[in-house]
Amino acid sequence: MWSAVVDGLVDTGYAIVDGALGDWLCQKLRREAMRLSATMWQAAGIGRNEAYQINTQVRNDEIVWLPQDSPACAEFLKTMESLRLAVNQALYLGLFSYEAHFARYAPGHFYQKHFDAFHGQRGRVLTTVYYLNPGWRPEDGGELYLYDAMSASEPCEVVVPVADRLVVFLSERFPHEVRPAGKTRYSIAGWFRIHHTNPLLSLV
């Protein structure tokens, strides 16, 4: 099931899979996100621990960590667990845990170019983004731009956030950004983590 992800990680460091979870689960996850009360959505920040801050010049999306009591979210996490096992079996990455949240970008909102992890800080190893936007068209905007380097002016990959599309990439290799959209954009962003430095990661 996950061979396309494994092959993509080996060949380029990222993979894009359409029809990843199926329309049924994608629709349930979208309904779950849209049912969340306004008070549950929180402004997303940047940095971790003592460096954490809200900076709307860098990002102005809103997030909700996946609810523990949601059957749809439980099914999503079960699927991500199967991905974790497949990647570990094929690539020996030592992925240990997974965390994920809903992300909501109102029209015009964005997230500037950034890394999810920095070289040598091996917490987040693999990033996933799963999209929940039926009927999304390229002219609606909201693309994910993947870059080869922070200094790169042009993306190496442009991902339109269409429903049931999954993007997986190495967290410390690809700076990326979310472009402004013309309408509200929903996704689930997640990260596979390890506990300690794994020298085999340099082979990927």
mmCIF file with all atom_site columns, C-alpha atoms in Angstrom:
data_model
loop_
_atom_site.group_PDB
_atom_site.id
_atom_site.type_symbol
_atom_site.label_atom_id
_atom_site.label_alt_id
_atom_site.label_comp_id
_atom_site.label_asym_id
_atom_site.label_entity_id
_atom_site.label_seq_id
_atom_site.pdbx_PDB_ins_code
_atom_site.Cartn_x
_atom_site.Cartn_y
_atom_site.Cartn_z
_atom_site.occupancy
_atom_site.B_iso_or_equiv
_atom_site.pdbx_formal_charge
_atom_site.auth_seq_id
_atom_site.auth_comp_id
_atom_site.auth_asym_id
_atom_site.auth_atom_id
_atom_site.pdbx_PDB_model_num
ATOM 1   C CA . MET A 1 1   ? 0.000   0.000  0.000  1.00 0.00 ? 1   MET A CA 1
ATOM 2   C CA . TRP A 1 2   ? 2.797   2.410  0.900  1.00 0.00 ? 2   TRP A CA 1
ATOM 3   C CA . SER A 1 3   ? 5.341   1.437  -1.738 1.00 0.00 ? 3   SER A CA 1
ATOM 4   C CA . ALA A 1 4   ? 4.903   4.771  -3.559 1.00 0.00 ? 4   ALA A CA 1
ATOM 5   C CA . VAL A 1 5   ? 5.833   6.638  -0.373 1.00 0.00 ? 5   VAL A CA 1
ATOM 6   C CA . VAL A 1 6   ? 8.884   4.466  0.244  1.00 0.00 ? 6   VAL A CA 1
ATOM 7   C CA . ASP A 1 7   ? 10.024  4.808  -3.369 1.00 0.00 ? 7   ASP A CA 1
ATOM 8   C CA . GLY A 1 8   ? 9.554   8.572  -3.305 1.00 0.00 ? 8   GLY A CA 1
ATOM 9   C CA . LEU A 1 9   ? 11.513  8.983  -0.085 1.00 0.00 ? 9   LEU A CA 1
ATOM 10  C CA . VAL A 1 10  ? 14.396  6.993  -1.540 1.00 0.00 ? 10  VAL A CA 1
ATOM 11  C CA . ASP A 1 11  ? 14.375  8.703  -4.941 1.00 0.00 ? 11  ASP A CA 1
ATOM 12  C CA . THR A 1 12  ? 13.673  12.341 -4.056 1.00 0.00 ? 12  THR A CA 1
ATOM 13  C CA . GLY A 1 13  ? 13.063  12.619 -0.310 1.00 0.00 ? 13  GLY A CA 1
ATOM 14  C CA . TYR A 1 14  ? 9.333   13.207 -0.773 1.00 0.00 ? 14  TYR A CA 1
ATOM 15  C CA . ALA A 1 15  ? 6.211   11.529 -2.120 1.00 0.00 ? 15  ALA A CA 1
ATOM 16  C CA . ILE A 1 16  ? 2.768   12.673 -3.261 1.00 0.00 ? 16  ILE A CA 1
ATOM 17  C CA . VAL A 1 17  ? -0.043  10.114 -3.177 1.00 0.00 ? 17  VAL A CA 1
ATOM 18  C CA . ASP A 1 18  ? -3.516  10.795 -4.584 1.00 0.00 ? 18  ASP A CA 1
ATOM 19  C CA . GLY A 1 19  ? -6.471  8.788  -3.298 1.00 0.00 ? 19  GLY A CA 1
ATOM 20  C CA . ALA A 1 20  ? -4.409  7.998  -0.224 1.00 0.00 ? 20  ALA A CA 1
ATOM 21  C CA . LEU A 1 21  ? -7.131  7.235  2.329  1.00 0.00 ? 21  LEU A CA 1
ATOM 22  C CA . GLY A 1 22  ? -10.273 7.138  0.194  1.00 0.00 ? 22  GLY A CA 1
ATOM 23  C CA . ASP A 1 23  ? -13.152 9.587  -0.265 1.00 0.00 ? 23  ASP A CA 1
ATOM 24  C CA . TRP A 1 24  ? -15.189 8.153  2.613  1.00 0.00 ? 24  TRP A CA 1
ATOM 25  C CA . LEU A 1 25  ? -12.588 8.847  5.287  1.00 0.00 ? 25  LEU A CA 1
ATOM 26  C CA . CYS A 1 26  ? -11.556 12.136 3.711  1.00 0.00 ? 26  CYS A CA 1
ATOM 27  C CA . GLN A 1 27  ? -15.141 13.397 3.851  1.00 0.00 ? 27  GLN A CA 1
ATOM 28  C CA . LYS A 1 28  ? -15.540 12.274 7.470  1.00 0.00 ? 28  LYS A CA 1
ATOM 29  C CA . LEU A 1 29  ? -12.346 14.065 8.468  1.00 0.00 ? 29  LEU A CA 1
ATOM 30  C CA . ARG A 1 30  ? -13.454 17.234 6.704  1.00 0.00 ? 30  ARG A CA 1
ATOM 31  C CA . ARG A 1 31  ? -16.816 17.143 8.483  1.00 0.00 ? 31  ARG A CA 1
ATOM 32  C CA . GLU A 1 32  ? -14.971 16.599 11.761 1.00 0.00 ? 32  GLU A CA 1
ATOM 33  C CA . ALA A 1 33  ? -12.816 19.668 11.136 1.00 0.00 ? 33  ALA A CA 1
ATOM 34  C CA . MET A 1 34  ? -15.782 21.823 10.152 1.00 0.00 ? 34  MET A CA 1
ATOM 35  C CA . ARG A 1 35  ? -17.755 20.726 13.237 1.00 0.00 ? 35  ARG A CA 1
ATOM 36  C CA . LEU A 1 36  ? -15.110 21.980 15.633 1.00 0.00 ? 36  LEU A CA 1
ATOM 37  C CA . SER A 1 37  ? -16.276 24.969 17.640 1.00 0.00 ? 37  SER A CA 1
ATOM 38  C CA . ALA A 1 38  ? -14.711 28.367 17.049 1.00 0.00 ? 38  ALA A CA 1
ATOM 39  C CA . THR A 1 39  ? -13.189 28.333 20.535 1.00 0.00 ? 39  THR A CA 1
ATOM 40  C CA . MET A 1 40  ? -11.240 25.147 19.796 1.00 0.00 ? 40  MET A CA 1
ATOM 41  C CA . TRP A 1 41  ? -9.274  26.702 16.934 1.00 0.00 ? 41  TRP A CA 1
ATOM 42  C CA . GLN A 1 42  ? -6.107  28.356 18.182 1.00 0.00 ? 42  GLN A CA 1
ATOM 43  C CA . ALA A 1 43  ? -3.672  30.655 16.421 1.00 0.00 ? 43  ALA A CA 1
ATOM 44  C CA . ALA A 1 44  ? -0.677  28.592 15.334 1.00 0.00 ? 44  ALA A CA 1
ATOM 45  C CA . GLY A 1 45  ? 2.746   29.570 16.622 1.00 0.00 ? 45  GLY A CA 1
ATOM 46  C CA . ILE A 1 46  ? 6.363   29.110 15.636 1.00 0.00 ? 46  ILE A CA 1
ATOM 47  C CA . GLY A 1 47  ? 9.263   27.669 17.629 1.00 0.00 ? 47  GLY A CA 1
ATOM 48  C CA . ARG A 1 48  ? 9.190   25.125 20.422 1.00 0.00 ? 48  ARG A CA 1
ATOM 49  C CA . ASN A 1 49  ? 9.311   25.239 24.207 1.00 0.00 ? 49  ASN A CA 1
ATOM 50  C CA . GLU A 1 50  ? 10.735  28.563 25.475 1.00 0.00 ? 50  GLU A CA 1
ATOM 51  C CA . ALA A 1 51  ? 11.141  29.823 21.886 1.00 0.00 ? 51  ALA A CA 1
ATOM 52  C CA . TYR A 1 52  ? 7.429   29.389 21.091 1.00 0.00 ? 52  TYR A CA 1
ATOM 53  C CA . GLN A 1 53  ? 5.653   32.543 19.925 1.00 0.00 ? 53  GLN A CA 1
ATOM 54  C CA . ILE A 1 54  ? 2.746   33.778 17.833 1.00 0.00 ? 54  ILE A CA 1
ATOM 55  C CA . ASN A 1 55  ? 3.956   35.694 14.781 1.00 0.00 ? 55  ASN A CA 1
ATOM 56  C CA . THR A 1 56  ? 1.260   36.444 12.222 1.00 0.00 ? 56  THR A CA 1
ATOM 57  C CA . GLN A 1 57  ? 3.869   37.865 9.843  1.00 0.00 ? 57  GLN A CA 1
ATOM 58  C CA . VAL A 1 58  ? 5.234   34.314 9.482  1.00 0.00 ? 58  VAL A CA 1
ATOM 59  C CA . ARG A 1 59  ? 2.036   32.277 9.752  1.00 0.00 ? 59  ARG A CA 1
ATOM 60  C CA . ASN A 1 60  ? -1.594  33.036 10.495 1.00 0.00 ? 60  ASN A CA 1
ATOM 61  C CA . ASP A 1 61  ? -3.323  29.678 10.226 1.00 0.00 ? 61  ASP A CA 1
ATOM 62  C CA . GLU A 1 62  ? -5.308  28.073 13.039 1.00 0.00 ? 62  GLU A CA 1
ATOM 63  C CA . ILE A 1 63  ? -4.912  24.569 14.436 1.00 0.00 ? 63  ILE A CA 1
ATOM 64  C CA . VAL A 1 64  ? -6.651  21.959 16.590 1.00 0.00 ? 64  VAL A CA 1
ATOM 65  C CA . TRP A 1 65  ? -4.785  18.841 17.687 1.00 0.00 ? 65  TRP A CA 1
ATOM 66  C CA . LEU A 1 66  ? -6.709  15.757 16.587 1.00 0.00 ? 66  LEU A CA 1
ATOM 67  C CA . PRO A 1 67  ? -9.500  14.973 19.066 1.00 0.00 ? 67  PRO A CA 1
ATOM 68  C CA . GLN A 1 68  ? -8.995  11.754 21.021 1.00 0.00 ? 68  GLN A CA 1
ATOM 69  C CA . ASP A 1 69  ? -12.702 10.837 20.939 1.00 0.00 ? 69  ASP A CA 1
ATOM 70  C CA . SER A 1 70  ? -13.209 11.038 17.165 1.00 0.00 ? 70  SER A CA 1
ATOM 71  C CA . PRO A 1 71  ? -13.709 7.745  15.275 1.00 0.00 ? 71  PRO A CA 1
ATOM 72  C CA . ALA A 1 72  ? -12.610 9.405  12.021 1.00 0.00 ? 72  ALA A CA 1
ATOM 73  C CA . CYS A 1 73  ? -9.419  10.716 13.611 1.00 0.00 ? 73  CYS A CA 1
ATOM 74  C CA . ALA A 1 74  ? -8.785  7.310  15.169 1.00 0.00 ? 74  ALA A CA 1
ATOM 75  C CA . GLU A 1 75  ? -9.045  5.741  11.707 1.00 0.00 ? 75  GLU A CA 1
ATOM 76  C CA . PHE A 1 76  ? -6.666  8.348  10.309 1.00 0.00 ? 76  PHE A CA 1
ATOM 77  C CA . LEU A 1 77  ? -4.134  7.654  13.060 1.00 0.00 ? 77  LEU A CA 1
ATOM 78  C CA . LYS A 1 78  ? -4.473  3.919  12.445 1.00 0.00 ? 78  LYS A CA 1
ATOM 79  C CA . THR A 1 79  ? -3.617  4.503  8.798  1.00 0.00 ? 79  THR A CA 1
ATOM 80  C CA . MET A 1 80  ? -0.608  6.633  9.732  1.00 0.00 ? 80  MET A CA 1
ATOM 81  C CA . GLU A 1 81  ? 0.541   3.835  12.030 1.00 0.00 ? 81  GLU A CA 1
ATOM 82  C CA . SER A 1 82  ? 0.507   1.474  9.060  1.00 0.00 ? 82  SER A CA 1
ATOM 83  C CA . LEU A 1 83  ? 2.630   4.008  7.170  1.00 0.00 ? 83  LEU A CA 1
ATOM 84  C CA . ARG A 1 84  ? 5.060   4.211  10.088 1.00 0.00 ? 84  ARG A CA 1
ATOM 85  C CA . LEU A 1 85  ? 5.486   0.448  10.136 1.00 0.00 ? 85  LEU A CA 1
ATOM 86  C CA . ALA A 1 86  ? 5.957   0.261  6.361  1.00 0.00 ? 86  ALA A CA 1
ATOM 87  C CA . VAL A 1 87  ? 8.589   3.010  6.290  1.00 0.00 ? 87  VAL A CA 1
ATOM 88  C CA . ASN A 1 88  ? 10.450  1.543  9.249  1.00 0.00 ? 88  ASN A CA 1
ATOM 89  C CA . GLN A 1 89  ? 10.463  -1.898 7.658  1.00 0.00 ? 89  GLN A CA 1
ATOM 90  C CA . ALA A 1 90  ? 11.744  -0.608 4.319  1.00 0.00 ? 90  ALA A CA 1
ATOM 91  C CA . LEU A 1 91  ? 14.095  2.198  5.379  1.00 0.00 ? 91  LEU A CA 1
ATOM 92  C CA . TYR A 1 92  ? 14.988  1.488  9.025  1.00 0.00 ? 92  TYR A CA 1
ATOM 93  C CA . LEU A 1 93  ? 14.236  5.068  10.070 1.00 0.00 ? 93  LEU A CA 1
ATOM 94  C CA . GLY A 1 94  ? 13.298  4.165  13.624 1.00 0.00 ? 94  GLY A CA 1
ATOM 95  C CA . LEU A 1 95  ? 10.113  6.254  13.567 1.00 0.00 ? 95  LEU A CA 1
ATOM 96  C CA . PHE A 1 96  ? 8.626   5.943  17.032 1.00 0.00 ? 96  PHE A CA 1
ATOM 97  C CA . SER A 1 97  ? 5.589   8.204  17.430 1.00 0.00 ? 97  SER A CA 1
ATOM 98  C CA . TYR A 1 98  ? 3.243   10.448 15.469 1.00 0.00 ? 98  TYR A CA 1
ATOM 99  C CA . GLU A 1 99  ? 1.500   13.731 16.257 1.00 0.00 ? 99  GLU A CA 1
ATOM 100 C CA . ALA A 1 100 ? -0.994  15.594 14.083 1.00 0.00 ? 100 ALA A CA 1
ATOM 101 C CA . HIS A 1 101 ? -3.403  18.506 14.033 1.00 0.00 ? 101 HIS A CA 1
ATOM 102 C CA . PHE A 1 102 ? -6.098  19.951 11.830 1.00 0.00 ? 102 PHE A CA 1
ATOM 103 C CA . ALA A 1 103 ? -4.994  23.144 10.097 1.00 0.00 ? 103 ALA A CA 1
ATOM 104 C CA . ARG A 1 104 ? -7.352  25.815 8.808  1.00 0.00 ? 104 ARG A CA 1
ATOM 105 C CA . TYR A 1 105 ? -6.255  28.629 6.528  1.00 0.00 ? 105 TYR A CA 1
ATOM 106 C CA . ALA A 1 106 ? -8.813  31.385 6.037  1.00 0.00 ? 106 ALA A CA 1
ATOM 107 C CA . PRO A 1 107 ? -8.807  33.187 2.668  1.00 0.00 ? 107 PRO A CA 1
ATOM 108 C CA . GLY A 1 108 ? -5.534  35.060 2.253  1.00 0.00 ? 108 GLY A CA 1
ATOM 109 C CA . HIS A 1 109 ? -3.784  33.270 5.120  1.00 0.00 ? 109 HIS A CA 1
ATOM 110 C CA . PHE A 1 110 ? -0.354  31.708 4.690  1.00 0.00 ? 110 PHE A CA 1
ATOM 111 C CA . TYR A 1 111 ? 2.734   30.151 6.269  1.00 0.00 ? 111 TYR A CA 1
ATOM 112 C CA . GLN A 1 112 ? 6.065   31.511 5.075  1.00 0.00 ? 112 GLN A CA 1
ATOM 113 C CA . LYS A 1 113 ? 9.014   29.334 4.063  1.00 0.00 ? 113 LYS A CA 1
ATOM 114 C CA . HIS A 1 114 ? 10.293  27.267 6.994  1.00 0.00 ? 114 HIS A CA 1
ATOM 115 C CA . PHE A 1 115 ? 11.735  23.944 8.094  1.00 0.00 ? 115 PHE A CA 1
ATOM 116 C CA . ASP A 1 116 ? 9.788   21.519 10.291 1.00 0.00 ? 116 ASP A CA 1
ATOM 117 C CA . ALA A 1 117 ? 13.101  20.333 11.772 1.00 0.00 ? 117 ALA A CA 1
ATOM 118 C CA . PHE A 1 118 ? 16.665  21.593 11.666 1.00 0.00 ? 118 PHE A CA 1
ATOM 119 C CA . HIS A 1 119 ? 19.744  19.548 10.873 1.00 0.00 ? 119 HIS A CA 1
ATOM 120 C CA . GLY A 1 120 ? 20.922  17.625 13.912 1.00 0.00 ? 120 GLY A CA 1
ATOM 121 C CA . GLN A 1 121 ? 17.665  18.073 15.827 1.00 0.00 ? 121 GLN A CA 1
ATOM 122 C CA . ARG A 1 122 ? 16.131  14.685 15.202 1.00 0.00 ? 122 ARG A CA 1
ATOM 123 C CA . GLY A 1 123 ? 12.728  15.092 16.835 1.00 0.00 ? 123 GLY A CA 1
ATOM 124 C CA . ARG A 1 124 ? 10.575  15.445 13.740 1.00 0.00 ? 124 ARG A CA 1
ATOM 125 C CA . VAL A 1 125 ? 11.921  13.236 10.970 1.00 0.00 ? 125 VAL A CA 1
ATOM 126 C CA . LEU A 1 126 ? 9.060   12.797 8.515  1.00 0.00 ? 126 LEU A CA 1
ATOM 127 C CA . THR A 1 127 ? 6.328   15.335 7.745  1.00 0.00 ? 127 THR A CA 1
ATOM 128 C CA . THR A 1 128 ? 2.886   14.408 6.422  1.00 0.00 ? 128 THR A CA 1
ATOM 129 C CA . VAL A 1 129 ? 0.203   16.696 5.022  1.00 0.00 ? 129 VAL A CA 1
ATOM 130 C CA . TYR A 1 130 ? -3.233  15.308 4.155  1.00 0.00 ? 130 TYR A CA 1
ATOM 131 C CA . TYR A 1 131 ? -5.732  17.533 2.341  1.00 0.00 ? 131 TYR A CA 1
ATOM 132 C CA . LEU A 1 132 ? -9.480  17.820 2.944  1.00 0.00 ? 132 LEU A CA 1
ATOM 133 C CA . ASN A 1 133 ? -10.617 20.133 0.135  1.00 0.00 ? 133 ASN A CA 1
ATOM 134 C CA . PRO A 1 134 ? -13.096 18.645 -2.377 1.00 0.00 ? 134 PRO A CA 1
ATOM 135 C CA . GLY A 1 135 ? -13.476 20.485 -5.650 1.00 0.00 ? 135 GLY A CA 1
ATOM 136 C CA . TRP A 1 136 ? -10.285 22.465 -5.143 1.00 0.00 ? 136 TRP A CA 1
ATOM 137 C CA . ARG A 1 137 ? -8.917  24.003 -8.345 1.00 0.00 ? 137 ARG A CA 1
ATOM 138 C CA . PRO A 1 138 ? -5.396  25.283 -9.080 1.00 0.00 ? 138 PRO A CA 1
ATOM 139 C CA . GLU A 1 139 ? -6.745  28.829 -9.368 1.00 0.00 ? 139 GLU A CA 1
ATOM 140 C CA . ASP A 1 140 ? -7.988  28.595 -5.758 1.00 0.00 ? 140 ASP A CA 1
ATOM 141 C CA . GLY A 1 141 ? -4.363  28.915 -4.600 1.00 0.00 ? 141 GLY A CA 1
ATOM 142 C CA . GLY A 1 142 ? -3.246  27.579 -1.230 1.00 0.00 ? 142 GLY A CA 1
ATOM 143 C CA . GLU A 1 143 ? -0.481  25.460 -2.751 1.00 0.00 ? 143 GLU A CA 1
ATOM 144 C CA . LEU A 1 144 ? 2.270   23.809 -0.768 1.00 0.00 ? 144 LEU A CA 1
ATOM 145 C CA . TYR A 1 145 ? 5.657   24.856 -2.147 1.00 0.00 ? 145 TYR A CA 1
ATOM 146 C CA . LEU A 1 146 ? 8.560   22.492 -1.487 1.00 0.00 ? 146 LEU A CA 1
ATOM 147 C CA . TYR A 1 147 ? 12.077  23.905 -1.895 1.00 0.00 ? 147 TYR A CA 1
ATOM 148 C CA . ASP A 1 148 ? 15.480  22.273 -2.279 1.00 0.00 ? 148 ASP A CA 1
ATOM 149 C CA . ALA A 1 149 ? 17.019  24.909 0.015  1.00 0.00 ? 149 ALA A CA 1
ATOM 150 C CA . MET A 1 150 ? 16.070  28.015 2.011  1.00 0.00 ? 150 MET A CA 1
ATOM 151 C CA . SER A 1 151 ? 17.994  30.091 -0.533 1.00 0.00 ? 151 SER A CA 1
ATOM 152 C CA . ALA A 1 152 ? 16.037  28.668 -3.479 1.00 0.00 ? 152 ALA A CA 1
ATOM 153 C CA . SER A 1 153 ? 13.752  31.194 -5.139 1.00 0.00 ? 153 SER A CA 1
ATOM 154 C CA . GLU A 1 154 ? 11.723  28.624 -7.081 1.00 0.00 ? 154 GLU A CA 1
ATOM 155 C CA . PRO A 1 155 ? 10.041  25.527 -5.602 1.00 0.00 ? 155 PRO A CA 1
ATOM 156 C CA . CYS A 1 156 ? 11.093  22.065 -6.677 1.00 0.00 ? 156 CYS A CA 1
ATOM 157 C CA . GLU A 1 157 ? 7.483   20.894 -6.263 1.00 0.00 ? 157 GLU A CA 1
ATOM 158 C CA . VAL A 1 158 ? 4.117   22.678 -6.211 1.00 0.00 ? 158 VAL A CA 1
ATOM 159 C CA . VAL A 1 159 ? 1.309   20.731 -4.539 1.00 0.00 ? 159 VAL A CA 1
ATOM 160 C CA . VAL A 1 160 ? -2.324  21.726 -5.058 1.00 0.00 ? 160 VAL A CA 1
ATOM 161 C CA . PRO A 1 161 ? -4.284  20.890 -1.851 1.00 0.00 ? 161 PRO A CA 1
ATOM 162 C CA . VAL A 1 162 ? -6.939  18.655 -3.410 1.00 0.00 ? 162 VAL A CA 1
ATOM 163 C CA . ALA A 1 163 ? -8.977  16.276 -1.276 1.00 0.00 ? 163 ALA A CA 1
ATOM 164 C CA . ASP A 1 164 ? -7.484  12.881 -0.385 1.00 0.00 ? 164 ASP A CA 1
ATOM 165 C CA . ARG A 1 165 ? -3.961  13.878 -1.438 1.00 0.00 ? 165 ARG A CA 1
ATOM 166 C CA . LEU A 1 166 ? -1.154  12.937 0.958  1.00 0.00 ? 166 LEU A CA 1
ATOM 167 C CA . VAL A 1 167 ? 2.298   14.525 0.906  1.00 0.00 ? 167 VAL A CA 1
ATOM 168 C CA . VAL A 1 168 ? 5.183   12.944 2.831  1.00 0.00 ? 168 VAL A CA 1
ATOM 169 C CA . PHE A 1 169 ? 8.674   14.448 3.010  1.00 0.00 ? 169 PHE A CA 1
ATOM 170 C CA . LEU A 1 170 ? 11.856  14.441 5.072  1.00 0.00 ? 170 LEU A CA 1
ATOM 171 C CA . SER A 1 171 ? 11.372  17.179 7.649  1.00 0.00 ? 171 SER A CA 1
ATOM 172 C CA . GLU A 1 172 ? 14.882  18.572 7.801  1.00 0.00 ? 172 GLU A CA 1
ATOM 173 C CA . ARG A 1 173 ? 15.610  18.395 4.075  1.00 0.00 ? 173 ARG A CA 1
ATOM 174 C CA . PHE A 1 174 ? 12.799  20.470 2.561  1.00 0.00 ? 174 PHE A CA 1
ATOM 175 C CA . PRO A 1 175 ? 11.913  24.028 3.516  1.00 0.00 ? 175 PRO A CA 1
ATOM 176 C CA . HIS A 1 176 ? 8.329   24.677 2.469  1.00 0.00 ? 176 HIS A CA 1
ATOM 177 C CA . GLU A 1 177 ? 5.565   27.238 2.564  1.00 0.00 ? 177 GLU A CA 1
ATOM 178 C CA . VAL A 1 178 ? 1.794   27.471 2.250  1.00 0.00 ? 178 VAL A CA 1
ATOM 179 C CA . ARG A 1 179 ? 0.642   30.038 -0.261 1.00 0.00 ? 179 ARG A CA 1
ATOM 180 C CA . PRO A 1 180 ? -2.444  32.217 0.321  1.00 0.00 ? 180 PRO A CA 1
ATOM 181 C CA . ALA A 1 181 ? -5.722  30.731 -0.873 1.00 0.00 ? 181 ALA A CA 1
ATOM 182 C CA . GLY A 1 182 ? -8.879  32.279 -2.216 1.00 0.00 ? 182 GLY A CA 1
ATOM 183 C CA . LYS A 1 183 ? -11.106 30.245 0.088  1.00 0.00 ? 183 LYS A CA 1
ATOM 184 C CA . THR A 1 184 ? -10.837 28.357 3.371  1.00 0.00 ? 184 THR A CA 1
ATOM 185 C CA . ARG A 1 185 ? -8.371  25.482 3.162  1.00 0.00 ? 185 ARG A CA 1
ATOM 186 C CA . TYR A 1 186 ? -8.344  22.442 5.491  1.00 0.00 ? 186 TYR A CA 1
ATOM 187 C CA . SER A 1 187 ? -5.635  19.857 6.040  1.00 0.00 ? 187 SER A CA 1
ATOM 188 C CA . ILE A 1 188 ? -4.098  17.558 8.627  1.00 0.00 ? 188 ILE A CA 1
ATOM 189 C CA . ALA A 1 189 ? -0.420  18.207 9.299  1.00 0.00 ? 189 ALA A CA 1
ATOM 190 C CA . GLY A 1 190 ? 1.556   15.520 11.098 1.00 0.00 ? 190 GLY A CA 1
ATOM 191 C CA . TRP A 1 191 ? 5.052   14.450 12.063 1.00 0.00 ? 191 TRP A CA 1
ATOM 192 C CA . PHE A 1 192 ? 6.713   11.146 12.729 1.00 0.00 ? 192 PHE A CA 1
ATOM 193 C CA . ARG A 1 193 ? 9.300   11.420 15.471 1.00 0.00 ? 193 ARG A CA 1
ATOM 194 C CA . ILE A 1 194 ? 12.248  9.467  16.814 1.00 0.00 ? 194 ILE A CA 1
ATOM 195 C CA . HIS A 1 195 ? 13.815  9.525  20.274 1.00 0.00 ? 195 HIS A CA 1
ATOM 196 C CA . HIS A 1 196 ? 17.464  9.825  19.309 1.00 0.00 ? 196 HIS A CA 1
ATOM 197 C CA . THR A 1 197 ? 19.806  10.282 16.381 1.00 0.00 ? 197 THR A CA 1
ATOM 198 C CA . ASN A 1 198 ? 19.621  7.438  13.898 1.00 0.00 ? 198 ASN A CA 1
ATOM 199 C CA . PRO A 1 199 ? 22.743  7.256  11.674 1.00 0.00 ? 199 PRO A CA 1
ATOM 200 C CA . LEU A 1 200 ? 20.794  5.380  9.013  1.00 0.00 ? 200 LEU A CA 1
ATOM 201 C CA . LEU A 1 201 ? 18.822  8.562  8.266  1.00 0.00 ? 201 LEU A CA 1
ATOM 202 C CA . SER A 1 202 ? 21.833  9.839  6.337  1.00 0.00 ? 202 SER A CA 1
ATOM 203 C CA . LEU A 1 203 ? 21.304  7.026  3.850  1.00 0.00 ? 203 LEU A CA 1
ATOM 204 C CA . VAL A 1 204 ? 17.881  8.298  2.788  1.00 0.00 ? 204 VAL A CA 1
#
